[in-house]
mmCIF file of C-alpha atoms in Angstrom:
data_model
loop_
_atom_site.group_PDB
_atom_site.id
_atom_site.type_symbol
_atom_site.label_atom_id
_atom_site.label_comp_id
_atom_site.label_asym_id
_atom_site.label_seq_id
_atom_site.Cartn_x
_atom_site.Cartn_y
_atom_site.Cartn_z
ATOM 1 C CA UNK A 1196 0.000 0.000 0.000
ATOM 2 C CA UNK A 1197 3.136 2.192 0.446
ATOM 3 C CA UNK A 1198 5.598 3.158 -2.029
ATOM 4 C CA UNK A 1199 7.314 4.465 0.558
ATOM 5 C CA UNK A 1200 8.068 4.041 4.098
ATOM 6 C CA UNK A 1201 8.326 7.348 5.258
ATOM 7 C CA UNK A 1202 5.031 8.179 3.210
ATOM 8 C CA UNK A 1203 2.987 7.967 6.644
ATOM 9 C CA UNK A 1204 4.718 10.255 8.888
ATOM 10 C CA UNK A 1205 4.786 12.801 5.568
ATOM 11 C CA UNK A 1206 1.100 12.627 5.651
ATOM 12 C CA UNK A 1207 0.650 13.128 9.380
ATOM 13 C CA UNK A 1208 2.199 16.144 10.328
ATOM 14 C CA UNK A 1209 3.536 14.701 13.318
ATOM 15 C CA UNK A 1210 7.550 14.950 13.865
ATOM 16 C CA UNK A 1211 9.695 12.301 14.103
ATOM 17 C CA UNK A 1212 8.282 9.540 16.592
ATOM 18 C CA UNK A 1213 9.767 9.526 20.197
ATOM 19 C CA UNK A 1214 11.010 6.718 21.718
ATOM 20 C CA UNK A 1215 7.694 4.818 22.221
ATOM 21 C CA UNK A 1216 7.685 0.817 21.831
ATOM 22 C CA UNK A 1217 5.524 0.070 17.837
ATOM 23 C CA UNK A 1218 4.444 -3.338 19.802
ATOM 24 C CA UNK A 1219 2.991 -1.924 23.074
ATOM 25 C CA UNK A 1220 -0.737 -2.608 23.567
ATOM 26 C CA UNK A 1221 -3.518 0.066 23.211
ATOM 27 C CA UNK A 1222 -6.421 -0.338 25.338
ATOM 28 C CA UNK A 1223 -9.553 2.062 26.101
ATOM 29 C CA UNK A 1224 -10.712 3.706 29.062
ATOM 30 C CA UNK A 1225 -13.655 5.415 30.483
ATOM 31 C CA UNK A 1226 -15.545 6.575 27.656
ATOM 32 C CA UNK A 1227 -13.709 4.839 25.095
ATOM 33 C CA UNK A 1228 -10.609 6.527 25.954
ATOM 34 C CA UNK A 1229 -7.299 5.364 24.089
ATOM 35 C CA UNK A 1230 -5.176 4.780 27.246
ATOM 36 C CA UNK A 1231 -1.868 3.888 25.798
ATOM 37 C CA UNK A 1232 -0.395 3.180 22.258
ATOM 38 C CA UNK A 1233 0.425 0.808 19.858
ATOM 39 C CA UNK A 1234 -1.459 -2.046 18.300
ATOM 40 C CA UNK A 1235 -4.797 -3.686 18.863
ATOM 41 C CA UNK A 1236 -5.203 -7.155 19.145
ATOM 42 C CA UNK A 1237 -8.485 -8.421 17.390
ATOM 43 C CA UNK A 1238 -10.219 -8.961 20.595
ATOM 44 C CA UNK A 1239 -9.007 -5.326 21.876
ATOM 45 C CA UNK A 1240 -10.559 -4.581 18.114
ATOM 46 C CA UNK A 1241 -13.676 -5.467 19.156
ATOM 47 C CA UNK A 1242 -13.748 -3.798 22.621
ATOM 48 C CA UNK A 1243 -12.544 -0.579 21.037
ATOM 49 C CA UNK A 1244 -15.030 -0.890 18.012
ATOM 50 C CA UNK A 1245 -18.160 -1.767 21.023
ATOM 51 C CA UNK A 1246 -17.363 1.878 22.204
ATOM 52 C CA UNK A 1247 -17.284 4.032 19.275
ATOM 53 C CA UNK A 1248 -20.093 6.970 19.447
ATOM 54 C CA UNK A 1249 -20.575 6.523 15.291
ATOM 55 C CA UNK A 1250 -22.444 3.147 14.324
ATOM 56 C CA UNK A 1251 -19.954 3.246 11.112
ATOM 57 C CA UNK A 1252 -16.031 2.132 10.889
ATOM 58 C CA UNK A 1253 -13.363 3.503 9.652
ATOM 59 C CA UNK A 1254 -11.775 0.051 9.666
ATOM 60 C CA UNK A 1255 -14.732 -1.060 7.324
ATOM 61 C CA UNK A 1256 -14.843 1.688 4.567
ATOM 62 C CA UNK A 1257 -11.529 2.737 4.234
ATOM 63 C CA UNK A 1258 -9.707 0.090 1.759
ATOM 64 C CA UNK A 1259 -7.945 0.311 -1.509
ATOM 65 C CA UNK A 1260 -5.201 -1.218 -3.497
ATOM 66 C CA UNK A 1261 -2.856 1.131 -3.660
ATOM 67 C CA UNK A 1262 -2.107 4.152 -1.019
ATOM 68 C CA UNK A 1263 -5.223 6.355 -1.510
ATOM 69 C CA UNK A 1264 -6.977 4.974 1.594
ATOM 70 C CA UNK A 1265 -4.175 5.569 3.993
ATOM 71 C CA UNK A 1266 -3.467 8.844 2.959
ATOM 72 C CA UNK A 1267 -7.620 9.822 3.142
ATOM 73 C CA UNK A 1268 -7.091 8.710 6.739
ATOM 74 C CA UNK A 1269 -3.907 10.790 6.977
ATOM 75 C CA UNK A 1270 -5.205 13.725 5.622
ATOM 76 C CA UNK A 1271 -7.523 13.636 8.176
ATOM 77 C CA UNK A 1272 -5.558 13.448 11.079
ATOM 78 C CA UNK A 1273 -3.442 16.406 9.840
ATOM 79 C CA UNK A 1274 -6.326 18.898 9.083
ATOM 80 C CA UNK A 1275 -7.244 17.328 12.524
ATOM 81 C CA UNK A 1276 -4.765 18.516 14.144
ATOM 82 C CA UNK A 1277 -4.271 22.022 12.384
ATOM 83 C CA UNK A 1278 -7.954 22.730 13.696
ATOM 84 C CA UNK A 1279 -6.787 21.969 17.026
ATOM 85 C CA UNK A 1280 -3.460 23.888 16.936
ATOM 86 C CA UNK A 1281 -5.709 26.777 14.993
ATOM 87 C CA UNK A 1282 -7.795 26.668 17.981
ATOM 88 C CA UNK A 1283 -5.266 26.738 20.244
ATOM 89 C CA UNK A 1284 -3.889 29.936 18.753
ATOM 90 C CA UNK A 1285 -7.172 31.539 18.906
ATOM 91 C CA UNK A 1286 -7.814 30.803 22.583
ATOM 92 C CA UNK A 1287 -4.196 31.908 23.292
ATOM 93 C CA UNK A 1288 -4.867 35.255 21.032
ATOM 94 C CA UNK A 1289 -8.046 35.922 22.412
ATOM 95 C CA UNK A 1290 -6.474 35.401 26.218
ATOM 96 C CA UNK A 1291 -4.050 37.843 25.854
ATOM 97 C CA UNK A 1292 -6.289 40.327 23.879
ATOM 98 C CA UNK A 1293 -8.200 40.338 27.375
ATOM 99 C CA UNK A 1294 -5.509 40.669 29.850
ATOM 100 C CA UNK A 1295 -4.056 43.712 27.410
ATOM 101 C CA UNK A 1296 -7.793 44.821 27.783
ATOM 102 C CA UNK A 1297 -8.074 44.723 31.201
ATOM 103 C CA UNK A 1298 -4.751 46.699 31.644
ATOM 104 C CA UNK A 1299 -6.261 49.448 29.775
ATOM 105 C CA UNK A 1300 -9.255 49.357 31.111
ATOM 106 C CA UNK A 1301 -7.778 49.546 34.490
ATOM 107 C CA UNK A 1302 -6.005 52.866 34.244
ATOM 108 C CA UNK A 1303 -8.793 54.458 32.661
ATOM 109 C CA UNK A 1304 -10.351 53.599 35.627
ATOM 110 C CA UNK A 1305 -7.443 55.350 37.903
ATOM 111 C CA UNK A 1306 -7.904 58.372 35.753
ATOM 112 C CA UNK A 1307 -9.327 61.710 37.638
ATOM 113 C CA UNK A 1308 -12.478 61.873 35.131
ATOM 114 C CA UNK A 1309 -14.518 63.860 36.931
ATOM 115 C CA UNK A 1310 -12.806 64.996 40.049
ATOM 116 C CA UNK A 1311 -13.980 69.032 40.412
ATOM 117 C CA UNK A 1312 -18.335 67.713 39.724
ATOM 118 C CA UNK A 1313 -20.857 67.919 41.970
ATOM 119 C CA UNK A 1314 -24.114 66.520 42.273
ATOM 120 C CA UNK A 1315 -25.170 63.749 39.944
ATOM 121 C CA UNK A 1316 -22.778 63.987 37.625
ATOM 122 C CA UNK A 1317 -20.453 63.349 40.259
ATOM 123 C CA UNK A 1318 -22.410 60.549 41.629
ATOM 124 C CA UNK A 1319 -22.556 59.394 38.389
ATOM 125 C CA UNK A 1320 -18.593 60.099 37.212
ATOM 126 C CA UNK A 1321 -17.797 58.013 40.065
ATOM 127 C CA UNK A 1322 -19.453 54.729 39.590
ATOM 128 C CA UNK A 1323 -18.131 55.060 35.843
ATOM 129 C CA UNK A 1324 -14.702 54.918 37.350
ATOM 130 C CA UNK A 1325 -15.384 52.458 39.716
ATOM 131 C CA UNK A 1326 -17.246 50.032 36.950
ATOM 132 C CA UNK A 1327 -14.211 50.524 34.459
ATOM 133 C CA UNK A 1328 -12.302 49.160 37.227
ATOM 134 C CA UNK A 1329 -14.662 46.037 37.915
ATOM 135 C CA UNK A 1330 -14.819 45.825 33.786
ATOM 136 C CA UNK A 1331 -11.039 45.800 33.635
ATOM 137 C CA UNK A 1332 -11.050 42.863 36.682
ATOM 138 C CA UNK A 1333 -13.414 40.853 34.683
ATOM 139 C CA UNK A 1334 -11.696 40.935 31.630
ATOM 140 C CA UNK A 1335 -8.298 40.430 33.619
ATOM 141 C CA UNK A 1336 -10.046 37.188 35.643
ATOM 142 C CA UNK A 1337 -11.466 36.331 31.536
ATOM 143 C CA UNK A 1338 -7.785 35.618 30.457
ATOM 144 C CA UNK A 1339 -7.146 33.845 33.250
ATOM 145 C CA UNK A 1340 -10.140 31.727 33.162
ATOM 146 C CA UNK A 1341 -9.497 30.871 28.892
ATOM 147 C CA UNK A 1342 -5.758 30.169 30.330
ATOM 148 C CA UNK A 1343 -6.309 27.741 32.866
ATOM 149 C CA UNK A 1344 -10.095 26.096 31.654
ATOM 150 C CA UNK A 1345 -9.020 25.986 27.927
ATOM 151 C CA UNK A 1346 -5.891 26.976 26.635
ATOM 152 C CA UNK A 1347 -3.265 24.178 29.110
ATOM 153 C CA UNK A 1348 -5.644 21.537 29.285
ATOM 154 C CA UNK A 1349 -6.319 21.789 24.809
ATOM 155 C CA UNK A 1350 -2.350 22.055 24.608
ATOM 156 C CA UNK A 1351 -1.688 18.774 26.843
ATOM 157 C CA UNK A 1352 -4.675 17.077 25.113
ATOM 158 C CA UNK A 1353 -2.984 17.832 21.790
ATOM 159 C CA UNK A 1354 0.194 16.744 22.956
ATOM 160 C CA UNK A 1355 -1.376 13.431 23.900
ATOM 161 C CA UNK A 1356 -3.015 12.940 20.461
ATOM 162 C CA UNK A 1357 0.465 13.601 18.731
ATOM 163 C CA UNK A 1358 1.769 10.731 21.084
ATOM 164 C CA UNK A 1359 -1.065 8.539 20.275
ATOM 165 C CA UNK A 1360 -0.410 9.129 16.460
ATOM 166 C CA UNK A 1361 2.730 8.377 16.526
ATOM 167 C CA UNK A 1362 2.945 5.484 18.201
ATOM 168 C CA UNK A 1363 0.232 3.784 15.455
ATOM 169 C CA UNK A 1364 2.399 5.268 12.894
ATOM 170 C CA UNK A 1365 5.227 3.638 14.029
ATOM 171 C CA UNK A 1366 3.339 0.404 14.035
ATOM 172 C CA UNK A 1367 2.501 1.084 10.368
ATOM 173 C CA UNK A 1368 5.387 2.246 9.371
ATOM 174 C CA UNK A 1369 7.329 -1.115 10.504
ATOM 175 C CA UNK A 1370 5.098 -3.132 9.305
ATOM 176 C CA UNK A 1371 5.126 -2.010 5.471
ATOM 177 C CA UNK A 1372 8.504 -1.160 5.516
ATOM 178 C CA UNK A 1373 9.052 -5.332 5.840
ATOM 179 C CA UNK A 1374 6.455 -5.719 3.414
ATOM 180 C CA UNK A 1375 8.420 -3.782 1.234
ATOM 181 C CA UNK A 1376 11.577 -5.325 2.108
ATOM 182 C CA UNK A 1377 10.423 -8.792 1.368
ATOM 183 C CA UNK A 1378 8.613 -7.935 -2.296
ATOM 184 C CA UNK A 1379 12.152 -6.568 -3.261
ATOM 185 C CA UNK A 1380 13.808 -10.019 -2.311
ATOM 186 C CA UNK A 1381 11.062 -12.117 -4.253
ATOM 187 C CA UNK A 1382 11.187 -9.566 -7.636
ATOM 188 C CA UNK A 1383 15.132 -9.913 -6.827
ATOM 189 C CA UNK A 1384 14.718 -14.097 -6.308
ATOM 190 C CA UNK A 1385 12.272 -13.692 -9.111
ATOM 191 C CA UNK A 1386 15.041 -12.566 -11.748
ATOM 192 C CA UNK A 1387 17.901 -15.158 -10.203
ATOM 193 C CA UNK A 1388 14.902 -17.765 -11.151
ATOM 194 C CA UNK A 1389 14.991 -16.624 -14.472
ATOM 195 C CA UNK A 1390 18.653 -16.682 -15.126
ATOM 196 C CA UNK A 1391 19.282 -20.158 -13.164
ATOM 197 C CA UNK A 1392 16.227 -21.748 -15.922
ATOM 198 C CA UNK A 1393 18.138 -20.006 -18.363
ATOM 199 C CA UNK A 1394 21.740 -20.987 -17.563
ATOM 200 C CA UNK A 1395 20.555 -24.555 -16.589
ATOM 201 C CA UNK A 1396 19.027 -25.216 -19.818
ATOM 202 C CA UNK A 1397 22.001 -23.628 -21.463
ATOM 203 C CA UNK A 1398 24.303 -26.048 -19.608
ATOM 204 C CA UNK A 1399 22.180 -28.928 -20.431
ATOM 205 C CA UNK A 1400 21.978 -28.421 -24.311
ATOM 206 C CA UNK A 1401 25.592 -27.929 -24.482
ATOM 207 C CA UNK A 1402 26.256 -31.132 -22.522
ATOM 208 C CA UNK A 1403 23.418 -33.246 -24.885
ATOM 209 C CA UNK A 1404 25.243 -31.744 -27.826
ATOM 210 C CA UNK A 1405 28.601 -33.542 -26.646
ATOM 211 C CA UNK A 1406 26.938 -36.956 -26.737
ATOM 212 C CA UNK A 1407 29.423 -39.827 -25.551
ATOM 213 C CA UNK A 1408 32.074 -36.586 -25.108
ATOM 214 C CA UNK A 1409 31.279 -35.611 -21.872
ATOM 215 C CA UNK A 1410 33.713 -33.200 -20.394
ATOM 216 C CA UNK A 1411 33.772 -33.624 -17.189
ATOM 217 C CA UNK A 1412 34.070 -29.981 -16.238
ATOM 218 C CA UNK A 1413 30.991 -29.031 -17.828
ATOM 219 C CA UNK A 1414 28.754 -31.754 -16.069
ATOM 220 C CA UNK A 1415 30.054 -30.314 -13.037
ATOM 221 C CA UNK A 1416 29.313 -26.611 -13.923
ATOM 222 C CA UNK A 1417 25.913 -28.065 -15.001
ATOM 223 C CA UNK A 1418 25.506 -29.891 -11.163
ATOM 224 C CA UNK A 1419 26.309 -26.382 -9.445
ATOM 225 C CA UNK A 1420 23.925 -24.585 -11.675
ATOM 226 C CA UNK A 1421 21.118 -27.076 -10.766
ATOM 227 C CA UNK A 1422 21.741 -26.471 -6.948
ATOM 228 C CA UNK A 1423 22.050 -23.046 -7.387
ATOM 229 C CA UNK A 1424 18.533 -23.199 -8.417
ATOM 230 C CA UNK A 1425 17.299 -25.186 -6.538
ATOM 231 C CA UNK A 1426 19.046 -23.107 -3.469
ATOM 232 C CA UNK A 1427 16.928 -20.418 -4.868
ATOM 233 C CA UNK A 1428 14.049 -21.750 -5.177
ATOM 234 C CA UNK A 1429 13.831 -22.702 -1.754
ATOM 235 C CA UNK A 1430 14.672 -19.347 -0.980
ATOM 236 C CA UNK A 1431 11.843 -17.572 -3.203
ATOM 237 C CA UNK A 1432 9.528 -20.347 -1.795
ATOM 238 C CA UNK A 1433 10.453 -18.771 1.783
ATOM 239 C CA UNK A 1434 10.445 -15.291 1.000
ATOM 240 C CA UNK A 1435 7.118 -15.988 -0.050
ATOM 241 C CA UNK A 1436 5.642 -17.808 2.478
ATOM 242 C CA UNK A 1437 7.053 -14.989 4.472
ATOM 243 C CA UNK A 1438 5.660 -12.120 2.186
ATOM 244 C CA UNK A 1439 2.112 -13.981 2.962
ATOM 245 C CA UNK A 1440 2.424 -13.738 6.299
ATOM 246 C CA UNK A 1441 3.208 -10.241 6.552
ATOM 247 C CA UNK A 1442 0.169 -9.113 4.581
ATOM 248 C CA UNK A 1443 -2.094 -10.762 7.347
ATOM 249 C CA UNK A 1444 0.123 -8.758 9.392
ATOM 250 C CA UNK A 1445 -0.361 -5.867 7.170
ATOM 251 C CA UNK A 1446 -4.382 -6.403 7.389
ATOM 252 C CA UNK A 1447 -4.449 -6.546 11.100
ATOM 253 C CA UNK A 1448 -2.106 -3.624 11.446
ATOM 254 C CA UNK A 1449 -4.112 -1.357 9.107
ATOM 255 C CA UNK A 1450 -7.456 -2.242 10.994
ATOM 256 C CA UNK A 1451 -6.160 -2.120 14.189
ATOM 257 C CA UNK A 1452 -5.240 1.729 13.128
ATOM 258 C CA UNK A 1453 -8.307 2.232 11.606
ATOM 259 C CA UNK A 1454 -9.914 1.819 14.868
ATOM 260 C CA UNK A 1455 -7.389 3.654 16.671
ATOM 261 C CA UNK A 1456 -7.378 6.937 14.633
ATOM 262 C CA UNK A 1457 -11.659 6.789 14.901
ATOM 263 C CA UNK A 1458 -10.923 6.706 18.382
ATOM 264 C CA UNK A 1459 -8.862 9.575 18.351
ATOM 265 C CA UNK A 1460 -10.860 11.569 16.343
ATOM 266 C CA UNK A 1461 -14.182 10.894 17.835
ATOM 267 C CA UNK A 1462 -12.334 11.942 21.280
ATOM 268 C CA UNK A 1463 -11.140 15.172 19.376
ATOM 269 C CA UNK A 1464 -14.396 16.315 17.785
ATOM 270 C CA UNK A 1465 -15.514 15.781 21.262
ATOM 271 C CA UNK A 1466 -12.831 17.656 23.268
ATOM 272 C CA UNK A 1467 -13.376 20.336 20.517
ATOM 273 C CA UNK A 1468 -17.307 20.910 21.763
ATOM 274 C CA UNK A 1469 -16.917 20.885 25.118
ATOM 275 C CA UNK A 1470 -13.468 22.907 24.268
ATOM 276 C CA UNK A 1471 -16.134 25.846 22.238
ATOM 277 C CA UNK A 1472 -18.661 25.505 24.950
ATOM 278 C CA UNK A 1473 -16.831 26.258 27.688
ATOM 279 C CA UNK A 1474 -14.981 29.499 25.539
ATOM 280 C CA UNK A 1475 -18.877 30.775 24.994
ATOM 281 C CA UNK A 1476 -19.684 30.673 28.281
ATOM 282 C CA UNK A 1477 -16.359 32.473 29.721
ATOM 283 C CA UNK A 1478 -16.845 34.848 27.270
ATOM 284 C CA UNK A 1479 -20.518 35.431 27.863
ATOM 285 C CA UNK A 1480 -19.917 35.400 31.571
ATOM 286 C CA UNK A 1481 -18.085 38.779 30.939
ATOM 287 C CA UNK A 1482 -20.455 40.420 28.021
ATOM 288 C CA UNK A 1483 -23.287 40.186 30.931
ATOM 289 C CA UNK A 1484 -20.725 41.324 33.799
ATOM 290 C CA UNK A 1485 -20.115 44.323 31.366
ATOM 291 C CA UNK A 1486 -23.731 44.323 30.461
ATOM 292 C CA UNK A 1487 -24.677 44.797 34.116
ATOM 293 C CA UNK A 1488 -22.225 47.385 34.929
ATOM 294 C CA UNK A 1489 -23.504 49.505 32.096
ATOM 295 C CA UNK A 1490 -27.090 49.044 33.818
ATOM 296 C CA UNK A 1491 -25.353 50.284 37.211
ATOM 297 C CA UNK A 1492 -24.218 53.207 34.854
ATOM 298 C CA UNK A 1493 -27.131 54.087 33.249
ATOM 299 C CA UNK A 1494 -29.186 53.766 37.010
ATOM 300 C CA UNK A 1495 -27.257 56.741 37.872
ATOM 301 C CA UNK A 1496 -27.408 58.565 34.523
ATOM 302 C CA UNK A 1497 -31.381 58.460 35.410
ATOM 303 C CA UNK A 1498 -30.921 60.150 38.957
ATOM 304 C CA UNK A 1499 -29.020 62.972 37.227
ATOM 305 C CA UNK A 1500 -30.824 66.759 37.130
ATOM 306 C CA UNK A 1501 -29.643 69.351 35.459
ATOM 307 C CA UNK A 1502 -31.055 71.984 37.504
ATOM 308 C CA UNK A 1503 -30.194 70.147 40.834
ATOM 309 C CA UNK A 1504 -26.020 69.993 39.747
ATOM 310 C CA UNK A 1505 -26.636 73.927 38.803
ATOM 311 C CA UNK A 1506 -28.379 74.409 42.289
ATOM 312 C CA UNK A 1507 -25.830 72.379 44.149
ATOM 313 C CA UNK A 1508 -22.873 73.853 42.386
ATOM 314 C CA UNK A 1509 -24.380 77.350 43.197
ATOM 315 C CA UNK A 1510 -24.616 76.301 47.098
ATOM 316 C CA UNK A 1511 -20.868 74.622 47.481
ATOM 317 C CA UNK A 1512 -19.270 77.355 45.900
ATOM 318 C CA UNK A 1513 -21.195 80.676 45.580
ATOM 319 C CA UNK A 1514 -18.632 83.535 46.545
ATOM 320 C CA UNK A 1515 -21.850 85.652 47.359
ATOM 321 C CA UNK A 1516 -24.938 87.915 46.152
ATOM 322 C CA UNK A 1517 -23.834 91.563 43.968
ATOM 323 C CA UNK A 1518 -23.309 94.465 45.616
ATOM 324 C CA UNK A 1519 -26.704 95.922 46.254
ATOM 325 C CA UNK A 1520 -25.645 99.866 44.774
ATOM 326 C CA UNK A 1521 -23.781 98.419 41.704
ATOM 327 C CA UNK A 1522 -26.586 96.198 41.035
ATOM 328 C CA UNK A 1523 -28.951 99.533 40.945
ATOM 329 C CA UNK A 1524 -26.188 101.830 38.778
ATOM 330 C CA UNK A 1525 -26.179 99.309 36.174
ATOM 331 C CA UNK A 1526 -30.215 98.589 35.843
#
């Protein structure tokens, strides 16, 4: 199915595989969970396939002669994880977007808007200041929140995926790279076949031709060429036996993966919602914290009277009435 062996890891994205064992076993937890890595046995097949949330298989549907199957799957997994590392960015983006937003927010707050009012306005000044300040700790306590409830835990989950691919990819990897190893040896036992028929029947003409002139150093020549072949027909007759057995291998391998990456990426599309639904609520948390301290604004807006500021101006800091005798020279 490969043409070559480094075909898979080319297709996954991932970088080059740690030092994980290809033969460990992978088993599933709560869930459905993959737990560890590595290969499925047919009866951990089974378990794994009794817990997937989609009726369907990837094991079942995704089969073909050549490559184009494994690198559908492939594909997959790599626009798979670009949405997650996409995501990641976002979250990351978006986090620091607040924090630099609560900053600002914050020294408006500590700003003296308003300091020389009276009255309402005043009243009203001063719960804008001290609602910039609550807006800035919300949106401070936001980035925090994205950091800790979204951000570490999706970075350590990918991380674990890219450990999890890996380890099958090893597994495949392996497994078609002796596949591969062991067609070259029968095309190469294939063409010695050839030439031993060929010499063989060579040697043997020449020797009939002789008749009762049989030199001795040509039946021997003959002898070796007939072991020879035989030698190497024995050996393609291994080689193949062997070739079989490692496209059972190759079967089990492949649908053991199958199953493996469904798991992953049923886990993923999962992580991903509860990932989004968790962001919308954080960040709708803080709309309506905002929302409400514009209300608490708006409260005191209402209280404010134009003619009541001018009034209590007037009574703070009047400097006193005109002088009675100017006051009649200039009516």
């Amino acid at each position: 199915m490969f043409g070559k062996r480094n075909s898979v890891s080319a297709a996954s994205g991932d970088d080059e595989a740690g030092p994980q064992s290809p033969t460990s076993p992978t088993g599933r937890g709560p869930r459905g969970t993959v737990t560890s890595t590595g290969q499925l046995s047919a009866v951990e097949s089974v378990d794994v396939a009794a817990g997937f949330v989609c009726s369907e298989r990837f094991a079942n549907r995704f089969w073909t002669d050549d490559e184009r199957c494994i690198s559908v799957l492939m594909h997959k997994l790599k626009s798979a994880k670009q949405t997650c590392s996409d995501m990641l960015s976002m979250v990351g983006m978006r986090a620091a977007m607040e924090e630099e937003l609560g900053k600002k927010l914050g020294k408006l707050a500590r700003a003296g808007l308003g300091s020389e009012e009276v009255g309402g306005t005043k009243d009203a000044l001063r719960t804008m200041r001290a609602e910039l300040d609550a807006n800035a700790r919300a949106h401070t306590e936001l980035a925090k929140q994205l950091r800790a409830e979204i951000e570490r835990p999706l970075a350590a989950f990918i991380a674990d995926q890219r450990l999890k691919r890996r380890a099958q990819t090893m597994i495949i990897q392996k497994t078609e790279g002796d596949r591969n190893a062991l067609r070259s040896q029968v095309r190469k036992l294939l063409d010695k076949r050839r030439v031993d028929t060929k010499r063989v029947g060579d040697l043997k003409l020449q020797i009939n031709g002789l008749q009762n002139n049989v030199d001795p150093k040509a039946q021997a020549k003959a002898e070796r060429a007939e072991a020879q072949k035989k030698a190497n027909e024995a050996e393609y007759v291994d080689v193949r036996a062997r070739l079989k057995d490692a496209d059972r291998q190759w079967f089990n391998v492949w649908r053991s993966a199958c199953d493996v990456f469904q798991v992953l990426e049923e886990e993923r599309i999962e992580y991903l919602k509860t990932a989004l639904w968790t962001y919308t609520n954080l960040v709708s948390s803080c709309c309506v914290a905002d929302d409400e301290s514009m209300e608490r604004i708006r409260q005191d807006l209402e209280k404010i009277s134009v003619a009541d500021d001018i009034s209590a101006f007037i009574q703070a800091f009047g400097t006193g009435a005109p002088d009675p005798v100017l006051a009649r020279a200039a009516g």
